[in-house]
């Protein structure tokens, strides 16, 4: 039977992954710093980054000012190991033109995520993120 702490940890980790989706859409630096550990590492088809400052810069560098996105991250599976955790999730990203009311869809991308997280004094933080593209559909 799960302990209350395990249930709480799983809920906090799932919320952290949801927060990542929101951050990917908004690019808010303060939120990014609340998601990633200072020494975090990310890898994706677009490249990678090491350390929170590099991750924030990488996000800005790989964003297109003419597009917005909506990241839907689901099916979060959490494996706990004390103060460490691994998670996997699926993602669907919709891209659409920015600065338009009800803009048309440009493309959809299906992703698979793999995460590692660490419990810190400030709460759970992602230490590693691996993003694997699975498919892409142009609108």
XYZ file of N, CA, C and O in Angstrom:
556
model
N 0.847 -1.185 0.000
C 0.000 0.000 0.000
C 0.891 1.247 0.000
O 1.832 1.333 0.780
N 0.605 2.211 -0.885
C 1.459 3.411 -0.956
C 1.367 4.255 0.309
O 0.313 4.346 0.930
N 2.485 4.851 0.644
C 2.521 5.772 1.770
C 2.049 7.140 1.311
O 2.149 7.485 0.131
N 1.571 7.955 2.243
C 1.083 9.292 1.923
C 2.172 10.122 1.251
O 1.902 10.849 0.299
N 3.422 9.985 1.707
C 4.518 10.747 1.100
C 4.701 10.350 -0.372
O 4.959 11.199 -1.217
N 4.585 9.060 -0.696
C 4.703 8.613 -2.085
C 3.607 9.237 -2.944
O 3.865 9.687 -4.070
N 2.395 9.269 -2.436
C 1.281 9.853 -3.174
C 1.511 11.344 -3.387
O 1.321 11.868 -4.488
N 1.953 12.029 -2.342
C 2.249 13.460 -2.442
C 3.379 13.706 -3.431
O 3.296 14.615 -4.264
N 4.447 12.899 -3.356
C 5.570 13.055 -4.290
C 5.113 12.869 -5.731
O 5.483 13.647 -6.622
N 4.319 11.848 -5.977
C 3.836 11.598 -7.341
C 3.003 12.773 -7.859
O 3.135 13.181 -9.019
N 2.152 13.322 -7.005
C 1.339 14.477 -7.406
C 2.222 15.691 -7.686
O 2.004 16.419 -8.663
N 3.230 15.918 -6.850
C 4.130 17.052 -7.064
C 4.946 16.887 -8.342
O 5.164 17.856 -9.076
N 5.384 15.680 -8.631
C 6.159 15.429 -9.845
C 5.293 15.571 -11.104
O 5.732 16.134 -12.109
N 4.061 15.095 -11.043
C 3.153 15.272 -12.176
C 2.871 16.760 -12.398
O 2.830 17.232 -13.540
N 2.714 17.511 -11.317
C 2.500 18.964 -11.435
C 3.740 19.639 -12.017
O 3.623 20.585 -12.812
N 4.926 19.166 -11.660
C 6.165 19.725 -12.206
C 6.225 19.534 -13.722
O 6.604 20.445 -14.465
N 5.808 18.364 -14.190
C 5.783 18.097 -15.629
C 4.744 18.992 -16.315
O 4.997 19.538 -17.397
N 3.594 19.199 -15.696
C 2.593 20.116 -16.249
C 3.130 21.539 -16.299
O 2.909 22.271 -17.272
N 3.833 21.917 -15.256
C 4.441 23.250 -15.214
C 5.467 23.408 -16.338
O 5.581 24.473 -16.945
N 6.186 22.334 -16.658
C 7.131 22.366 -17.775
C 6.406 22.698 -19.077
O 6.876 23.520 -19.871
N 5.258 22.072 -19.312
C 4.487 22.358 -20.516
C 4.099 23.821 -20.595
O 4.218 24.453 -21.657
N 3.658 24.388 -19.479
C 3.288 25.801 -19.466
C 4.507 26.672 -19.738
O 4.454 27.620 -20.515
N 5.646 26.329 -19.118
C 6.867 27.099 -19.332
C 7.308 27.041 -20.797
O 7.739 28.053 -21.355
N 7.203 25.877 -21.425
C 7.574 25.757 -22.829
C 6.718 26.666 -23.709
O 7.170 27.149 -24.750
N 5.484 26.922 -23.298
C 4.598 27.806 -24.049
C 4.838 29.282 -23.757
O 4.674 30.121 -24.636
N 5.231 29.617 -22.533
C 5.360 31.028 -22.154
C 6.804 31.520 -22.142
O 7.053 32.697 -22.355
N 7.755 30.628 -21.814
C 9.153 31.027 -21.739
C 9.489 31.894 -20.540
O 10.529 32.551 -20.516
N 8.657 31.900 -19.524
C 8.890 32.727 -18.345
C 10.115 32.232 -17.567
O 10.114 31.108 -17.060
N 11.158 33.065 -17.480
C 12.409 32.665 -16.821
C 12.206 32.269 -15.361
O 12.812 31.301 -14.890
N 11.372 32.997 -14.637
C 11.142 32.683 -13.219
C 10.552 31.279 -13.078
O 10.966 30.503 -12.223
N 9.605 30.955 -13.945
C 9.004 29.618 -13.892
C 10.026 28.551 -14.281
O 10.089 27.490 -13.680
N 10.847 28.836 -15.299
C 11.894 27.896 -15.699
C 12.839 27.587 -14.550
O 13.243 26.439 -14.339
N 13.185 28.604 -13.783
C 14.081 28.402 -12.632
C 13.416 27.585 -11.521
O 14.105 26.956 -10.721
N 12.089 27.577 -11.480
C 11.361 26.788 -10.477
C 11.183 25.335 -10.922
O 10.795 24.490 -10.123
N 11.479 25.042 -12.193
C 11.293 23.697 -12.737
C 12.602 22.914 -12.741
O 12.633 21.738 -12.384
N 13.676 23.572 -13.161
C 14.951 22.890 -13.381
C 15.921 23.087 -12.231
O 16.011 24.171 -11.656
N 16.677 22.050 -11.941
C 17.795 22.134 -11.009
C 18.870 22.989 -11.660
O 18.988 23.026 -12.888
N 19.669 23.656 -10.877
C 20.697 24.561 -11.430
C 21.682 23.851 -12.343
O 22.246 24.458 -13.249
N 21.893 22.545 -12.152
C 22.831 21.769 -12.978
C 22.123 20.859 -13.977
O 22.728 19.912 -14.484
N 20.863 21.124 -14.255
C 20.069 20.246 -15.123
C 20.666 20.149 -16.520
O 21.376 21.038 -16.985
N 20.335 19.048 -17.182
C 20.778 18.778 -18.556
C 19.546 18.425 -19.374
O 18.699 17.651 -18.924
N 19.444 19.007 -20.580
C 18.361 18.624 -21.482
C 18.957 18.220 -22.822
O 20.000 18.731 -23.239
N 18.274 17.279 -23.475
C 18.650 16.807 -24.817
C 17.381 16.729 -25.644
O 16.362 16.235 -25.172
N 17.471 17.204 -26.883
C 16.355 17.068 -27.817
C 16.917 17.016 -29.232
O 18.127 17.167 -29.433
N 16.032 16.831 -30.199
C 16.462 16.790 -31.593
C 17.066 18.123 -32.033
O 17.852 18.169 -32.971
N 16.725 19.200 -31.337
C 17.246 20.532 -31.662
C 18.592 20.815 -30.998
O 19.166 21.873 -31.198
N 19.066 19.919 -30.157
C 20.329 20.135 -29.457
C 20.176 19.868 -27.980
O 19.370 19.045 -27.573
N 20.922 20.598 -27.184
C 20.861 20.387 -25.757
C 21.423 21.569 -25.003
O 21.922 22.528 -25.595
N 21.335 21.483 -23.682
C 21.829 22.545 -22.821
C 22.161 21.960 -21.460
O 21.556 20.969 -21.034
N 23.117 22.592 -20.790
C 23.529 22.159 -19.455
C 23.535 23.363 -18.527
O 24.156 24.380 -18.827
N 22.861 23.248 -17.412
C 22.770 24.335 -16.438
C 21.569 25.212 -16.731
O 21.171 25.393 -17.878
N 20.977 25.751 -15.667
C 19.730 26.498 -15.793
C 19.854 27.688 -16.736
O 18.973 27.932 -17.565
N 20.945 28.452 -16.659
C 21.081 29.615 -17.536
C 21.154 29.201 -19.001
O 20.529 29.831 -19.864
N 21.889 28.132 -19.286
C 21.997 27.631 -20.655
C 20.648 27.091 -21.139
O 20.276 27.273 -22.303
N 19.891 26.446 -20.254
C 18.575 25.922 -20.622
C 17.629 27.064 -20.977
O 16.921 27.004 -21.985
N 17.629 28.130 -20.192
C 16.763 29.271 -20.480
C 17.151 29.912 -21.815
O 16.281 30.261 -22.621
N 18.448 30.050 -22.051
C 18.920 30.620 -23.315
C 18.587 29.692 -24.483
O 18.177 30.149 -25.549
N 18.748 28.406 -24.294
C 18.412 27.417 -25.331
C 16.941 27.527 -25.717
O 16.588 27.496 -26.898
N 16.080 27.686 -24.739
C 14.650 27.811 -25.005
C 14.372 29.055 -25.846
O 13.595 29.011 -26.811
N 14.997 30.172 -25.502
C 14.817 31.401 -26.293
C 15.364 31.214 -27.709
O 14.754 31.643 -28.690
N 16.528 30.586 -27.802
C 17.214 30.407 -29.091
C 16.426 29.505 -30.044
O 16.454 29.690 -31.252
N 15.713 28.523 -29.520
C 14.999 27.572 -30.372
C 13.535 27.944 -30.566
O 12.794 27.194 -31.204
N 13.124 29.085 -30.030
C 11.747 29.547 -30.204
C 11.666 30.456 -31.422
O 12.629 31.118 -31.790
N 10.498 30.491 -32.035
C 10.243 31.342 -33.184
C 9.255 32.430 -32.756
O 8.144 32.127 -32.324
N 9.658 33.698 -32.867
C 8.797 34.804 -32.449
C 7.499 34.885 -33.250
O 6.549 35.533 -32.818
N 7.454 34.247 -34.393
C 6.257 34.284 -35.232
C 5.287 33.152 -34.933
O 4.246 33.061 -35.576
N 5.660 32.282 -33.999
C 4.805 31.143 -33.650
C 4.579 31.077 -32.146
O 5.437 31.458 -31.362
N 3.430 30.559 -31.781
C 3.137 30.175 -30.407
C 2.969 28.663 -30.384
O 2.801 28.032 -31.436
N 2.995 28.110 -29.183
C 2.803 26.664 -29.041
C 1.878 26.372 -27.880
O 1.707 27.191 -26.976
N 1.296 25.200 -27.935
C 0.516 24.670 -26.820
C 1.001 23.253 -26.583
O 0.795 22.366 -27.412
N 1.687 23.059 -25.452
C 2.219 21.745 -25.078
C 1.215 21.035 -24.186
O 0.845 21.545 -23.125
N 0.779 19.884 -24.621
C -0.100 19.026 -23.830
C 0.714 17.793 -23.442
O 1.084 17.004 -24.309
N 1.009 17.663 -22.159
C 1.845 16.557 -21.682
C 0.961 15.655 -20.822
O 0.294 16.115 -19.898
N 0.986 14.372 -21.137
C 0.065 13.439 -20.494
C 0.750 12.098 -20.233
O 1.897 11.894 -20.604
N 0.020 11.202 -19.603
C 0.495 9.843 -19.321
C 1.791 9.850 -18.519
O 2.713 9.075 -18.791
N 1.872 10.712 -17.518
C 3.074 10.807 -16.697
C 3.152 9.583 -15.784
O 2.240 9.324 -14.996
N 4.234 8.831 -15.942
C 4.499 7.674 -15.080
C 5.713 7.998 -14.218
O 6.748 8.414 -14.736
N 5.574 7.810 -12.922
C 6.606 8.199 -11.955
C 7.159 6.964 -11.264
O 6.398 6.111 -10.803
N 8.476 6.886 -11.181
C 9.165 5.868 -10.384
C 9.963 6.599 -9.321
O 10.836 7.416 -9.642
N 9.670 6.322 -8.062
C 10.343 6.989 -6.942
C 11.479 6.142 -6.400
O 11.372 4.914 -6.330
N 12.534 6.822 -5.994
C 13.670 6.182 -5.343
C 14.216 7.159 -4.298
O 15.201 7.862 -4.555
N 13.520 7.253 -3.179
C 13.920 8.198 -2.134
C 13.742 9.630 -2.611
O 12.643 10.042 -2.964
N 14.850 10.379 -2.618
C 14.819 11.776 -3.044
C 15.086 11.945 -4.531
O 15.361 13.051 -4.999
N 15.012 10.862 -5.277
C 15.185 10.908 -6.732
C 13.979 10.253 -7.390
O 13.304 9.411 -6.790
N 13.735 10.666 -8.623
C 12.604 10.093 -9.360
C 12.927 10.083 -10.845
O 13.717 10.902 -11.323
N 12.327 9.138 -11.539
C 12.359 9.136 -13.002
C 10.907 9.160 -13.458
O 10.021 8.615 -12.797
N 10.673 9.827 -14.580
C 9.332 9.925 -15.128
C 9.399 9.778 -16.644
O 10.400 10.141 -17.255
N 8.335 9.269 -17.210
C 8.148 9.293 -18.654
C 6.788 9.926 -18.919
O 5.900 9.907 -18.057
N 6.644 10.479 -20.109
C 5.373 11.108 -20.472
C 5.296 11.198 -21.992
O 6.309 11.098 -22.691
N 4.085 11.387 -22.491
C 3.851 11.647 -23.904
C 3.448 13.100 -24.056
O 2.860 13.687 -23.146
N 3.751 13.662 -25.221
C 3.410 15.049 -25.453
C 2.855 15.270 -26.842
O 3.214 14.573 -27.796
N 1.978 16.224 -26.930
C 1.438 16.685 -28.196
C 1.627 18.194 -28.207
O 1.216 18.882 -27.265
N 2.267 18.712 -29.254
C 2.530 20.146 -29.340
C 1.856 20.692 -30.587
O 2.093 20.200 -31.696
N 1.004 21.683 -30.394
C 0.364 22.385 -31.496
C 1.092 23.710 -31.696
O 1.346 24.441 -30.738
N 1.449 24.001 -32.938
C 2.102 25.263 -33.287
C 1.142 26.083 -34.137
O 0.470 25.545 -35.030
N 1.092 27.391 -33.857
C 0.183 28.280 -34.569
C 0.781 29.677 -34.617
O 1.630 30.016 -33.791
N 0.374 30.506 -35.597
C 0.950 31.847 -35.722
C 0.662 32.701 -34.479
O -0.411 32.595 -33.885
N 1.628 33.522 -34.110
C 1.422 34.421 -32.979
C 0.698 35.686 -33.434
O 0.571 35.947 -34.623
N 0.205 36.424 -32.456
C -0.436 37.723 -32.668
C -1.671 37.645 -33.570
O -1.915 38.540 -34.374
N -2.410 36.572 -33.452
C -3.665 36.441 -34.190
C -4.740 35.921 -33.249
O -4.464 35.103 -32.378
N -5.957 36.389 -33.456
C -7.091 35.865 -32.711
C -7.575 34.604 -33.421
O -7.849 34.632 -34.625
N -7.649 33.505 -32.726
C -8.032 32.209 -33.283
C -7.202 31.854 -34.524
O -7.737 31.653 -35.616
N -5.891 31.761 -34.356
C -5.016 31.468 -35.503
C -5.195 30.029 -35.989
O -5.616 29.152 -35.230
N -4.847 29.788 -37.245
C -4.942 28.423 -37.768
C -3.782 27.564 -37.252
O -2.703 28.069 -36.931
N -4.001 26.292 -37.199
C -2.962 25.342 -36.820
C -1.920 25.255 -37.931
O -2.267 25.159 -39.108
N -0.645 25.305 -37.557
C 0.443 25.149 -38.526
C 0.916 23.696 -38.597
O 1.122 23.162 -39.679
N 1.094 23.078 -37.431
C 1.550 21.689 -37.392
C 1.329 21.111 -35.999
O 1.208 21.837 -35.022
N 1.309 19.791 -35.944
C 1.263 19.036 -34.691
C 2.508 18.172 -34.622
O 2.959 17.636 -35.643
N 3.044 18.016 -33.428
C 4.222 17.176 -33.214
C 3.949 16.268 -32.016
O 3.475 16.731 -30.976
N 4.225 14.985 -32.186
C 4.109 14.021 -31.095
C 5.479 13.772 -30.498
O 6.460 13.573 -31.224
N 5.567 13.794 -29.163
C 6.845 13.658 -28.459
C 6.761 12.599 -27.374
O 5.682 12.301 -26.850
N 7.914 12.075 -27.019
C 8.054 11.240 -25.829
C 9.104 11.910 -24.941
O 10.151 12.340 -25.414
N 8.786 12.010 -23.662
C 9.675 12.636 -22.688
C 10.205 11.593 -21.708
O 9.480 10.681 -21.314
N 11.441 11.777 -21.291
C 12.029 11.012 -20.183
C 12.687 12.033 -19.254
O 13.449 12.892 -19.706
N 12.367 11.959 -17.976
C 12.862 12.925 -16.999
C 13.527 12.229 -15.830
O 13.168 11.100 -15.475
N 14.441 12.951 -15.200
C 14.961 12.598 -13.890
C 14.762 13.822 -13.012
O 14.876 14.961 -13.487
N 14.448 13.603 -11.747
C 14.196 14.709 -10.825
C 14.857 14.435 -9.484
O 15.125 13.281 -9.132
N 15.086 15.514 -8.762
C 15.720 15.468 -7.445
C 14.902 16.314 -6.479
O 14.493 17.422 -6.820
N 14.692 15.783 -5.263
C 14.022 16.565 -4.223
C 15.058 17.541 -3.647
O 16.132 17.132 -3.229
N 14.746 18.820 -3.660
C 15.635 19.840 -3.111
C 14.924 20.541 -1.959
O 13.741 20.274 -1.701
N 15.600 21.455 -1.320
C 14.962 22.227 -0.247
C 13.802 23.055 -0.784
O 12.864 23.354 -0.058
N 13.859 23.413 -2.077
C 12.793 24.186 -2.697
C 11.720 23.331 -3.352
O 10.837 23.849 -4.022
N 11.800 22.014 -3.196
C 10.844 21.107 -3.823
C 11.513 20.298 -4.923
O 12.728 20.356 -5.111
N 10.731 19.541 -5.650
C 11.257 18.713 -6.731
C 11.722 19.599 -7.880
O 11.073 20.588 -8.221
N 12.861 19.232 -8.488
C 13.392 19.935 -9.654
C 13.853 18.901 -10.677
O 14.388 17.838 -10.308
N 13.664 19.212 -11.953
C 14.154 18.329 -13.014
C 15.667 18.455 -13.114
O 16.202 19.564 -13.155
N 16.339 17.313 -13.163
C 17.793 17.297 -13.333
C 18.194 16.854 -14.733
O 19.302 17.134 -15.180
N 17.290 16.167 -15.417
C 17.574 15.673 -16.763
C 16.255 15.574 -17.521
O 15.256 15.111 -16.980
N 16.292 16.023 -18.780
C 15.120 15.894 -19.644
C 15.588 15.447 -21.024
O 16.498 16.042 -21.597
N 14.970 14.402 -21.516
C 15.248 13.868 -22.853
C 13.946 13.949 -23.646
O 12.926 13.411 -23.225
N 13.990 14.647 -24.780
C 12.795 14.829 -25.614
C 13.031 14.123 -26.942
O 13.973 14.442 -27.659
N 12.171 13.164 -27.251
C 12.307 12.392 -28.491
C 11.093 12.649 -29.373
O 9.959 12.334 -28.986
N 11.307 13.221 -30.567
C 10.186 13.398 -31.483
C 9.747 12.052 -32.060
O 10.583 11.217 -32.395
N 8.437 11.856 -32.155
C 7.896 10.612 -32.684
C 7.270 10.791 -34.064
O 7.378 9.913 -34.913
N 6.593 11.909 -34.254
C 5.938 12.156 -35.534
C 5.649 13.650 -35.664
O 5.706 14.399 -34.710
N 5.348 14.046 -36.900
C 5.034 15.454 -37.204
C 3.988 15.476 -38.296
O 4.102 14.765 -39.306
N 2.973 16.297 -38.115
C 1.911 16.435 -39.105
C 1.752 17.914 -39.450
O 1.435 18.719 -38.588
N 2.003 18.244 -40.704
C 1.773 19.623 -41.157
C 0.271 19.809 -41.356
O -0.428 18.911 -41.819
N -0.218 20.986 -41.028
C -1.655 21.266 -41.173
C -2.023 21.512 -42.625
O -1.230 21.796 -43.456
